[in-house]
Coordinates of C-alpha atoms in Angstrom, one line a residue:
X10 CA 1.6 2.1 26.3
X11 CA 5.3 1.3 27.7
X12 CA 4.0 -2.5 28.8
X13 CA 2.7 -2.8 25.3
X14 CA 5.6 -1.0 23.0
X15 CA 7.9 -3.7 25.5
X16 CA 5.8 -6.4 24.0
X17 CA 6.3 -5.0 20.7
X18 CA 10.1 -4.6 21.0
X19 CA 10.2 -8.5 22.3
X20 CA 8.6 -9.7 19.4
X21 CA 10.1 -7.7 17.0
X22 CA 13.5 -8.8 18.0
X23 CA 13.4 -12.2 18.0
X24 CA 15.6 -14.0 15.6
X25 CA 13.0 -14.5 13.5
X26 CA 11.6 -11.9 13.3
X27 CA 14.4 -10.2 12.6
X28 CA 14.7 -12.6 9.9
X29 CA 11.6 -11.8 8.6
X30 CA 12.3 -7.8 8.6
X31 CA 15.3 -8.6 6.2
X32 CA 13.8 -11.2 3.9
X33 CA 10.7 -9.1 3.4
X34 CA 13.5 -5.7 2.5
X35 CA 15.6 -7.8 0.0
X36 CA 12.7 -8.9 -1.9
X37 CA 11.0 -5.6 -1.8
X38 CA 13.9 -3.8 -3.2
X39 CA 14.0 -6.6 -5.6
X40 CA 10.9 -6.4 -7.1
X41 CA 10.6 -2.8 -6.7
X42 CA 13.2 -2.5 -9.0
X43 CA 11.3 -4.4 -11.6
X44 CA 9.3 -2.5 -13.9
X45 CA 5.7 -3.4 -13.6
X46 CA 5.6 -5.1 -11.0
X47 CA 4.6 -3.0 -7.4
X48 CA 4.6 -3.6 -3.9
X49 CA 0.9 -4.8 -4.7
X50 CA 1.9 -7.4 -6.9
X51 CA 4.6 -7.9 -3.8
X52 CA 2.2 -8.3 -0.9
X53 CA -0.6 -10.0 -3.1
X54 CA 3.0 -13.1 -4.2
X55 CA 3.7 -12.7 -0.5
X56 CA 0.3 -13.5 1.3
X57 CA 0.4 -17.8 0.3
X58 CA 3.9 -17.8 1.6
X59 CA 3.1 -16.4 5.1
X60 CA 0.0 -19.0 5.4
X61 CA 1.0 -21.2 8.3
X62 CA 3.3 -17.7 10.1
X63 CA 2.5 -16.3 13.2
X64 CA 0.2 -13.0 12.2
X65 CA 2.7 -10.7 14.2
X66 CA 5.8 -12.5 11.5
X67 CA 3.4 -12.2 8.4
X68 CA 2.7 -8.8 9.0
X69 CA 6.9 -7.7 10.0
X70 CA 7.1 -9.5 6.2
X71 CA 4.7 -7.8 4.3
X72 CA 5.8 -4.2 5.6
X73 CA 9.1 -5.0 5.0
X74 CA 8.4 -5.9 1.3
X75 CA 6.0 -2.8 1.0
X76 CA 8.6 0.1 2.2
X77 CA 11.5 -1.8 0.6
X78 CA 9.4 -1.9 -2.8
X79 CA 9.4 1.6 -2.7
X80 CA 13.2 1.9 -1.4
X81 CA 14.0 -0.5 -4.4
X82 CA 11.7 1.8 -7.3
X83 CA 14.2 4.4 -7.0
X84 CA 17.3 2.4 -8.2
X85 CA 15.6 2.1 -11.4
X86 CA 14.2 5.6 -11.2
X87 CA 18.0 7.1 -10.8
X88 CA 19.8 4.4 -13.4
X89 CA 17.3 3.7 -16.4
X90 CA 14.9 6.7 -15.9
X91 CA 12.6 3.5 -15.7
X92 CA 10.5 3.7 -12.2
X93 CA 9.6 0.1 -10.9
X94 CA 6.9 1.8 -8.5
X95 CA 4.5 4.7 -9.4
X96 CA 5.8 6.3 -5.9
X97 CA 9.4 6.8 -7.3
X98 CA 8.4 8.3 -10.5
X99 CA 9.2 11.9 -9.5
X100 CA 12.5 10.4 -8.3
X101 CA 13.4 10.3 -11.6
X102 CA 12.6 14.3 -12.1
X103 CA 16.2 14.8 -10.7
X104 CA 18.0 11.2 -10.1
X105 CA 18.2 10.1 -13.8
X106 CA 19.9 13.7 -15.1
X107 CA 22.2 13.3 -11.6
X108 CA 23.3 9.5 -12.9
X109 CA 23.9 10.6 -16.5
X110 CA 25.7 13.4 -14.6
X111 CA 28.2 10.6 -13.9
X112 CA 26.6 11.0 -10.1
X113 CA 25.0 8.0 -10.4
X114 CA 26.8 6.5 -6.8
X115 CA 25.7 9.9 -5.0
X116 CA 22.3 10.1 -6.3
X117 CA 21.5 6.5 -5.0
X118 CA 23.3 7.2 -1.6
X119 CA 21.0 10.8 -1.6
X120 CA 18.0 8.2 -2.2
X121 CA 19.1 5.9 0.4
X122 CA 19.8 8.6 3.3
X123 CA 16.4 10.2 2.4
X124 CA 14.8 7.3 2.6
X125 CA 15.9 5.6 6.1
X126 CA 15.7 9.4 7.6
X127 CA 11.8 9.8 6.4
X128 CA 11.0 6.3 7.0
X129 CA 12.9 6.9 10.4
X130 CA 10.7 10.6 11.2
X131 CA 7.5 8.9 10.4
X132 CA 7.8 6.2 12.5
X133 CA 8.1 8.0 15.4
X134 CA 4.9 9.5 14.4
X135 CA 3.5 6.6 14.0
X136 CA 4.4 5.9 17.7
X137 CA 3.2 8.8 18.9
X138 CA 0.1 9.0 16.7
X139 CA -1.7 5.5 16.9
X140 CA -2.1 5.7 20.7
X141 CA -4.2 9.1 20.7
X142 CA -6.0 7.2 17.8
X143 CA -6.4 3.7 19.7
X144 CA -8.2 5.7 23.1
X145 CA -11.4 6.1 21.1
X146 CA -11.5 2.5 20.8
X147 CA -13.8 1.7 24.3
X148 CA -16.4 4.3 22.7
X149 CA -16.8 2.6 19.1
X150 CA -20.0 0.1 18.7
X151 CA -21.5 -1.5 15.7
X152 CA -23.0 1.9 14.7
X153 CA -19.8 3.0 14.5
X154 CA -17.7 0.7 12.9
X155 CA -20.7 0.6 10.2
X156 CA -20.6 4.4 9.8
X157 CA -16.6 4.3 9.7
X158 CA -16.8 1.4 6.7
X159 CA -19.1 3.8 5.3
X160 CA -16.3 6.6 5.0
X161 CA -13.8 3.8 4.2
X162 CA -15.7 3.0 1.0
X163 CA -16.7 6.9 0.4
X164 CA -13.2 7.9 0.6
X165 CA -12.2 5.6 -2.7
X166 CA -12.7 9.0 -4.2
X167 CA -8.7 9.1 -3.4
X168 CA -8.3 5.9 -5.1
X169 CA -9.2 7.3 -8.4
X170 CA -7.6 9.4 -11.3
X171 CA -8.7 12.8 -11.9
X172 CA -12.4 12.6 -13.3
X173 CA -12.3 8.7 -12.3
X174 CA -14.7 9.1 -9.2
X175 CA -17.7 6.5 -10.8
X176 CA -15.2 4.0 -11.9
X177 CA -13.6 3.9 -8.5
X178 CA -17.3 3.4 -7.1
X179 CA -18.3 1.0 -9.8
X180 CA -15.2 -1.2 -8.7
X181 CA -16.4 -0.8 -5.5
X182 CA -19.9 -2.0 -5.8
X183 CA -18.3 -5.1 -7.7
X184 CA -16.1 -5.7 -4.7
X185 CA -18.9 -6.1 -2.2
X186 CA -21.1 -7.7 -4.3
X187 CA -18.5 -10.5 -4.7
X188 CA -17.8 -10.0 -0.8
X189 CA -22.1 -11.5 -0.3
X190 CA -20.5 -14.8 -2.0
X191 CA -21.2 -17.9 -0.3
X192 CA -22.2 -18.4 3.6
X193 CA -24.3 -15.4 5.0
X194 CA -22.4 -14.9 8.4
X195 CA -25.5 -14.3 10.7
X196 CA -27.7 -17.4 9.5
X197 CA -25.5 -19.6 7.1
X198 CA -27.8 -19.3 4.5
X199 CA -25.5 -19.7 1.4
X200 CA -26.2 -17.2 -1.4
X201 CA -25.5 -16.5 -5.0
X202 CA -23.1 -19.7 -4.9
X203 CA -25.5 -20.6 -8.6
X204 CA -25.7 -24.4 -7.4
X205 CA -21.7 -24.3 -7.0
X206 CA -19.9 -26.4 -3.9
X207 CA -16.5 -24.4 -4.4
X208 CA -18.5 -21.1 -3.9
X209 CA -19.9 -22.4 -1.1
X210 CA -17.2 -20.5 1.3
X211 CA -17.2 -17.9 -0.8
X212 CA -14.8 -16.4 -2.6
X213 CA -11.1 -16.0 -1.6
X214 CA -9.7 -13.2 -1.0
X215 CA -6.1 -14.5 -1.7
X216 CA -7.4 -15.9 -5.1
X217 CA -8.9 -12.3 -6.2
X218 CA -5.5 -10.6 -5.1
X219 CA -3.4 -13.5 -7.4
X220 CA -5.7 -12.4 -9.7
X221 CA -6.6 -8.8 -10.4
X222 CA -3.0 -7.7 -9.3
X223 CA -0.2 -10.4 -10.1
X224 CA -1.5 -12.6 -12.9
X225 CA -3.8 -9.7 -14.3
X226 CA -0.1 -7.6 -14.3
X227 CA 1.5 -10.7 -16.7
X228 CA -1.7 -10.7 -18.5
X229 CA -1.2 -7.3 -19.5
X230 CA 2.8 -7.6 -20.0
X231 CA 1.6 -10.0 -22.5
X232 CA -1.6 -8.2 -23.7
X233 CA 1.0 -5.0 -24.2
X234 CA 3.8 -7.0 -25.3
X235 CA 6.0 -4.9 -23.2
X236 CA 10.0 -5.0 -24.4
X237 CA 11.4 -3.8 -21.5
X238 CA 14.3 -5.8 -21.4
X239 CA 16.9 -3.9 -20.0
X240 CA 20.5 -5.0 -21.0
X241 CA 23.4 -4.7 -18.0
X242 CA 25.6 -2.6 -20.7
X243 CA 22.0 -0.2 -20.2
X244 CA 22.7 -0.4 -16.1
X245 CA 26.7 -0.1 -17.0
X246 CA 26.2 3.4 -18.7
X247 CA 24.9 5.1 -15.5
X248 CA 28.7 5.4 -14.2
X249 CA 28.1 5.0 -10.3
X250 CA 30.7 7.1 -9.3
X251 CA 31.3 7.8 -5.7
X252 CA 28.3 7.5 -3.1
X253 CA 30.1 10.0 -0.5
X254 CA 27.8 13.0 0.2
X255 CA 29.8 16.3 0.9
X256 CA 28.8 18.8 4.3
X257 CA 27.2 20.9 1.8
X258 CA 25.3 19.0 0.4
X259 CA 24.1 17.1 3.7
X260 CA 23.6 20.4 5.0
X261 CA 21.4 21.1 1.8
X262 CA 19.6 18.2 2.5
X263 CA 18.1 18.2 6.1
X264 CA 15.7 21.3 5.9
X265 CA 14.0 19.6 3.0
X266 CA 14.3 16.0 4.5
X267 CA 12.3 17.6 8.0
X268 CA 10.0 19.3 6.2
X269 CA 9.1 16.6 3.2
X270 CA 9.0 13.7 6.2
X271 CA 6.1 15.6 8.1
X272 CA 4.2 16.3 4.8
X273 CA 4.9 12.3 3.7
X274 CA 3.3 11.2 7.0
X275 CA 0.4 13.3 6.9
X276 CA -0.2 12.2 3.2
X277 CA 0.0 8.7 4.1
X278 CA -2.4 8.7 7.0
X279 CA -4.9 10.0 4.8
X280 CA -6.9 7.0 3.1
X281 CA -6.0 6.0 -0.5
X282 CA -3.6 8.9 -0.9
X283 CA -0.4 6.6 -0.4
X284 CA 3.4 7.1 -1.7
X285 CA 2.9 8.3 -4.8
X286 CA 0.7 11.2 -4.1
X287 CA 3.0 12.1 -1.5
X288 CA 6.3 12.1 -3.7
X289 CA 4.7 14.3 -6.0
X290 CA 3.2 16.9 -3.5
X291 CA 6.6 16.7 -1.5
X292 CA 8.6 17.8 -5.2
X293 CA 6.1 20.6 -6.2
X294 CA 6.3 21.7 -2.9
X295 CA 10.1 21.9 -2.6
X296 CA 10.3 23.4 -6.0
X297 CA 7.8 25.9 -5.1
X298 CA 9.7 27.2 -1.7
X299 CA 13.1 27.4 -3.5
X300 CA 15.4 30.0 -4.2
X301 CA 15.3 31.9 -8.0
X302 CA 18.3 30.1 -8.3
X303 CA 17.5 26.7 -6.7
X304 CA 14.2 26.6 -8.8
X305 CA 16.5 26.4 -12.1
X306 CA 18.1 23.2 -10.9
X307 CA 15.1 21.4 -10.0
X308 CA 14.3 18.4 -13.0
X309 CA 18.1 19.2 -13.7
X310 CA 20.0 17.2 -11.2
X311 CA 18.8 19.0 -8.0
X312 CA 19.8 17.2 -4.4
X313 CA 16.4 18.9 -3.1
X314 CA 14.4 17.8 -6.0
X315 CA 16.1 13.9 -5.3
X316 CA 15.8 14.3 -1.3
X317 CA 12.3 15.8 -1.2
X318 CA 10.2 12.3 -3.4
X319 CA 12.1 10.3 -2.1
X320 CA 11.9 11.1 2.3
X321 CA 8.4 11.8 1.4
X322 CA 7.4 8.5 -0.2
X323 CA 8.9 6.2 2.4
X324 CA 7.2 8.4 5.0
X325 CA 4.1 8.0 3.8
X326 CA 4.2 4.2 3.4
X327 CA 4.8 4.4 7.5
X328 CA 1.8 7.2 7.5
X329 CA -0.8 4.4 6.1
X330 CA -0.1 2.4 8.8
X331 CA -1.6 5.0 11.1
X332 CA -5.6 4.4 9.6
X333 CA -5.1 0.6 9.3
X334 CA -4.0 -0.5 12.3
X335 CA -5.7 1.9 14.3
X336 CA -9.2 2.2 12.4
X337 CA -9.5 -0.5 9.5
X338 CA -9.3 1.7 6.8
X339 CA -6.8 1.3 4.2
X340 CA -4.1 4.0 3.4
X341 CA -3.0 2.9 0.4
X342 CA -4.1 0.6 -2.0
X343 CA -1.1 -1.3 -0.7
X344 CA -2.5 -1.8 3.0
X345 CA -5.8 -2.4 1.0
X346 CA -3.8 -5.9 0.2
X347 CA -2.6 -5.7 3.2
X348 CA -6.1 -5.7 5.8
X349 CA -7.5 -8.2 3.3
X350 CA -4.1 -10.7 4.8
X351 CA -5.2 -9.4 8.3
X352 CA -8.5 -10.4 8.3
X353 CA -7.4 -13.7 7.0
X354 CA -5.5 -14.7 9.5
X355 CA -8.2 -14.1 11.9
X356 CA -6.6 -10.5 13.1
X357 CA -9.6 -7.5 13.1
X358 CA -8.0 -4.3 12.9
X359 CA -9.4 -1.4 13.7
X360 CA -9.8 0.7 17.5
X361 CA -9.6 -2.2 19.7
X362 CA -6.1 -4.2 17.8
X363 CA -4.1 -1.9 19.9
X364 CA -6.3 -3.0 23.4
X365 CA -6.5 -7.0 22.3
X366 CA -3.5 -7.8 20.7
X367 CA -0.6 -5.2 21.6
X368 CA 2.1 -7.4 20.8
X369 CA 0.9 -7.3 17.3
X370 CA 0.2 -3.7 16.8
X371 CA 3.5 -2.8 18.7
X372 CA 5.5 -5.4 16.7
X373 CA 4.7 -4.0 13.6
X374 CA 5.9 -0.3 14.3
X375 CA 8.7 -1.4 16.3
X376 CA 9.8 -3.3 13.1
X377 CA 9.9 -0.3 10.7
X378 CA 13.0 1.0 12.5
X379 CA 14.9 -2.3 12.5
X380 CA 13.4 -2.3 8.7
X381 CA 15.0 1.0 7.8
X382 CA 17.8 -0.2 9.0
X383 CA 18.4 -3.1 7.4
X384 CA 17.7 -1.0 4.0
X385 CA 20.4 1.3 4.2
X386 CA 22.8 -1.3 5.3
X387 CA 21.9 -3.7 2.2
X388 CA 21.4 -0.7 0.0
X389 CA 24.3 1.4 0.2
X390 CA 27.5 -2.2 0.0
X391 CA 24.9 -3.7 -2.7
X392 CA 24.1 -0.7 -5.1
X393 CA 26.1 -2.1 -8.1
X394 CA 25.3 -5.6 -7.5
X395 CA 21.5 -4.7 -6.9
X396 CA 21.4 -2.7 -10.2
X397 CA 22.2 -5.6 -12.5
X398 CA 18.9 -7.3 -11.5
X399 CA 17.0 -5.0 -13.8
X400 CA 18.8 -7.2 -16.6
X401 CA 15.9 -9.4 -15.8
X402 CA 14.4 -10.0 -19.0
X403 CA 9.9 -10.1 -19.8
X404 CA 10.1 -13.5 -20.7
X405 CA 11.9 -15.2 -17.6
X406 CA 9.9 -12.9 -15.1
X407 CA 6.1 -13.1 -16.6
X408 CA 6.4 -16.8 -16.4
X409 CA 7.8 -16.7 -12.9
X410 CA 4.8 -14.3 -11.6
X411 CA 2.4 -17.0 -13.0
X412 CA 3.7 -19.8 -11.6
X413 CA 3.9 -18.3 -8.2
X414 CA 0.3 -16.8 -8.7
X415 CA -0.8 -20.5 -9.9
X416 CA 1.1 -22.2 -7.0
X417 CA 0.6 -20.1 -4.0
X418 CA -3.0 -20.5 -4.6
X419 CA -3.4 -24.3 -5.1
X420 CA -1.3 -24.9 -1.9
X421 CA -4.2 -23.1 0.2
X422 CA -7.0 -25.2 -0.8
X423 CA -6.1 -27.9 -3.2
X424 CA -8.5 -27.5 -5.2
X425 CA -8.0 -27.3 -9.0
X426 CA -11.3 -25.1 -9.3
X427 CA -9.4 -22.3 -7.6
X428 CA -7.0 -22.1 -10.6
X429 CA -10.0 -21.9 -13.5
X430 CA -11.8 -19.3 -11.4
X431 CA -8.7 -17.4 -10.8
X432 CA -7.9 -17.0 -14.3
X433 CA -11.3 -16.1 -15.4
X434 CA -11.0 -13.2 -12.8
X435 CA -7.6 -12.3 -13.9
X436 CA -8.6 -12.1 -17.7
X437 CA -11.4 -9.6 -16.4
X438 CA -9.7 -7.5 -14.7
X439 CA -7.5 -7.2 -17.7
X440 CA -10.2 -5.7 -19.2
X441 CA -11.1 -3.4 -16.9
X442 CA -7.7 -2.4 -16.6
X443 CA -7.4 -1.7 -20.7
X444 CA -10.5 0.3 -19.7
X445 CA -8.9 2.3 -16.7
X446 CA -10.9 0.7 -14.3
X447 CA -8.9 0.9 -10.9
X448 CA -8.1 -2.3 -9.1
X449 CA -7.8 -1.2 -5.5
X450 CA -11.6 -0.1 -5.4
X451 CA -12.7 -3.6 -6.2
X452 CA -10.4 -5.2 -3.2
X453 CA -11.2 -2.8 -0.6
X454 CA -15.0 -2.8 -1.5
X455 CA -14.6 -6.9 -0.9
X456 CA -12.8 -6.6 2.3
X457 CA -15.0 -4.4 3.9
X458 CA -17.9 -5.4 2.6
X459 CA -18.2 -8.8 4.9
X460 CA -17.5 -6.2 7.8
X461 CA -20.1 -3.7 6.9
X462 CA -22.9 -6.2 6.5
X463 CA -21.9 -7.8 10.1
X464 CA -22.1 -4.2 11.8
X465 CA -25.4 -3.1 10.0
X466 CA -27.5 -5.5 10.7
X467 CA -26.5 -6.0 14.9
X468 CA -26.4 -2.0 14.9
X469 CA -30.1 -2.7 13.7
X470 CA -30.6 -5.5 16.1
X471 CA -29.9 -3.3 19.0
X472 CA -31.9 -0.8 17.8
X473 CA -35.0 -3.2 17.7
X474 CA -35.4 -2.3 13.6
X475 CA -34.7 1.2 13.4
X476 CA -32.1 3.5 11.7
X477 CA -31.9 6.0 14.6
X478 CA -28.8 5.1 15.0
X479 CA -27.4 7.3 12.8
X480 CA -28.7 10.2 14.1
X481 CA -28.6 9.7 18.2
X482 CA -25.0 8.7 18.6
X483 CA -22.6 11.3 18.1
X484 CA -19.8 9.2 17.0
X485 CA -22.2 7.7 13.8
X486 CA -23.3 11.3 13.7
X487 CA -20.1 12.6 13.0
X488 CA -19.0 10.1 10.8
X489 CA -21.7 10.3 8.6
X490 CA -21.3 13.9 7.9
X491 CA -17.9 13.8 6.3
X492 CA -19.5 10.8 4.6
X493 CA -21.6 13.0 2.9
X494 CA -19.3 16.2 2.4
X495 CA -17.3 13.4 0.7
X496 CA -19.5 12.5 -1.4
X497 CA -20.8 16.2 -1.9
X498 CA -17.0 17.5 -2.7
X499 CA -16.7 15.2 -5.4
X500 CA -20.3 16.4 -7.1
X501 CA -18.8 20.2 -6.7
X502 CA -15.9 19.1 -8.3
X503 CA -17.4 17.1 -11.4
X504 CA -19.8 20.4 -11.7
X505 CA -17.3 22.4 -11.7
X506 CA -14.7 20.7 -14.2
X507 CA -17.9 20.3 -16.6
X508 CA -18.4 24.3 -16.3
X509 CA -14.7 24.9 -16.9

């Protein structure tokens, strides 16, 4: 562990990648900031740039866009009581009536703090954490790893709204459907390519992230005609005010930034639960542990009710690194994005990342620190520069997300059929999204469904044929089970909201 976090700390630290820490927290707060557009659409404009990067530099990028996204989602949260990211919407409960307050300054310095401290907590969890994870790795075989892509797929149920369980598995069935595109990996036998050369390879994955999440998100700016031009005289009304914090206050703040950073982190780990469900748990649960008299202030300018979403939502963007990186399963539909970029360039995670390629795994943890770093230093100096880039208006930035979808996937292959295909699938998935079909279902079911195929059929190899597999090794065993008490939770659940 100590030869490989040295490793880590080596990579991490070189210029560039220090470089790379920075560049992917500026334009994370950046777009973060900008209504509409979330760390998805972040990661999914980030993934053609990185082409070319080492993996260990791509990844340091894209986690530094993801938890600066959600740093950034606050500023308009606190300011314009407009959150750029769902995971900073209960921000907003307390930080838009502290800025019209005329605390604007503090609120954003409270947000800040919260932010680096959580981020801070959970990463030393994350430390701690993905080792113990990693030492089941020399016991997993292809049984396993099918069985554990099995709960990865099962557990979309977190994915979904309320009542939203069979449109999350319906986008998932889509996703690996489209995932059996092209070349069959075990006898390159192409299938369903319809005749087609450019479906030959199959279908890729950076096009269907341009796609459902970027251009499908201009589509529906357009579709909605969305006038969410903010004016700077809109950002000049929130008077900043000072951004010094008080003993009082700091000391009001600690108790709820310990306890709200543990309950992020847990929140995170689990798969598809992610920032946003952690923000909101973290305020209802901070509300619901306060004083008679604290209670009154909470949705009324409370330092608790600020402190609480915001530690927990950072913490749990460090939390979803945990299931990644350590068993390749999403935590958020983020790190959905984000394993589909791993497995293109060539990196498996999963149990044996943190035995065959240390440097990696360590590099990305180690970087979260240096990453929480940099975001308090460029927040706190930059606050009222940083808030007059939410002057942006609809009809600079739609055309901008276009041309950078359009771009960044010509560049990769050159080929003009890419672009047709890509806006066929983004005009779709605008119309599944008018319908409230979920995106994140249909890219997690494409990403693992190449890897669940692969691990089937050799699990049935070595078995000469048969499924015993399932029952004779413990680990299969096991994982099957909560497979189906996942499945059998959310058929108590639709019973019991039918009888209600």
């Amino acid at each position: 562990m100590i030869e490989g976090m040295m490793m880590g700390i080596n990579t991490a630290f070189s210029g560039y990648n220090i470089l790379m820490v920075m560049m992917g927290c500026f334009a994370g707060t950046i777009i973060g900031m900008l209504p509409g557009l979330g760390p998805m659409s972040a990661i999914a404009l980030m993934i053609p740039i990185t082409y070319g990067f080492d993996p260990a530099s791509a990844m340091i990028l894209m986690a530094g866009v993801y938890y600066g996204a959600i740093f950034g989602g606050s500023t308009s949260s606190i300011l314009i009581n407009a959150p750029g990211v769902a995971g900073t919407v209960s921000s907003s409960f307390d930080g838009y009536p502290m800025s019209q307050k005329g605390h604007a300054g503090k609120a954003l310095a409270i947000a800040a703090y919260a932010s680096f401290s959580g981020g801070t907590i959970a990463a030393l969890f994350l430390l701690v954490a993905a080792p113990q994870l990693a030492k089941v790795s020399l016991s997993f075989q292809s049984a396993d790893y099918f069985a554990l892509m099995c709960v990865g797929l099962l557990s979309i149920a977190a994915f979904a709204s309320k009542g939203q369980f069979l449109k999350a598995m319906i986008m998932t069935a889509l996703g690996l459907a489209l995932s059996t595109v092209g070349q069959d990996s075990l006898s390159d036998i192409t299938r369903f390519a319809f005749g087609n050369i450019n479906l030959m390879d199959g279908i890729s994955f950076v096009l269907l992230v341009m796609a459902t999440f970027a251009m499908s998100e201009a589509f529906m700016i357009i579709f909605k005609k969305m006038d969410i031009n903010f004016k700077s005289s809109d950002v000049s009304k929130a008077s900043l005010g000072s951004i010094k914090l008080s003993k009082k206050e700091v000391k009001e703040m600690v108790p709820t930034i310990g306890r709200t950073s543990v309950l992020g982190f847990f929140v995170g780990v689990l798969p598809g639960a992610g920032a946003t469900i952690a923000s909101f748990l973290a305020w209802g649960f901070e509300r619901s542990i306060a004083s008679a008299k604290d209670k009154l202030k909470f949705g009324k300018g409370s330092i608790k009710g600020l402190a609480a979403p915001e530690t927990a939502n950072n913490a749990a963007c460090t939390g979803s690194f945990v299931p990644l990186l350590t068993l390749g399963i999403p935590g958020s539909g983020t790190t959905a994005v984000m394993l589909g970029a791993l497995l293109s360039f060539g990196v498996q995670p999963g149990p044996r990342l943190y035995v065959e390629q240390p440097e990696l795994f360590w590099a990305v943890i180690i970087s979260m620190y240096i990453g929480n770093v940099v975001l308090l230093v460029l927040n706190l100096p930059l606050i009222p520069y940083i808030a007059r880039i939410l002057a942006i208006p609809k009809n600079i930035l739609v055309p901008l997300v276009l041309f950078f979808s359009v771009t960044g996937v010509y560049l990769i292959s050159f080929n003009s059929f890419d672009i047709y295909f890509m806006a066929i699938v983004a005009l779709i998935s605008l119309v599944l999204r008018v319908l409230n079909y979920p995106m994140p279902p249909l890219i997690l079911g494409f990403i693992l469904g190449g890897m669940l195929e692969k691990n089937l059929r050799r699990a049935v190899l070595i078995n000469d044929g048969s499924f015993s597999f399932i029952w004779e090794r413990p680990i299969s065993l096991s994982l099957f089970i909560i497979a189906i008490l996942i499945v059998l939770l959310q058929v108590y659940q639709g019973f019991k909201k039918e009888k209600e």
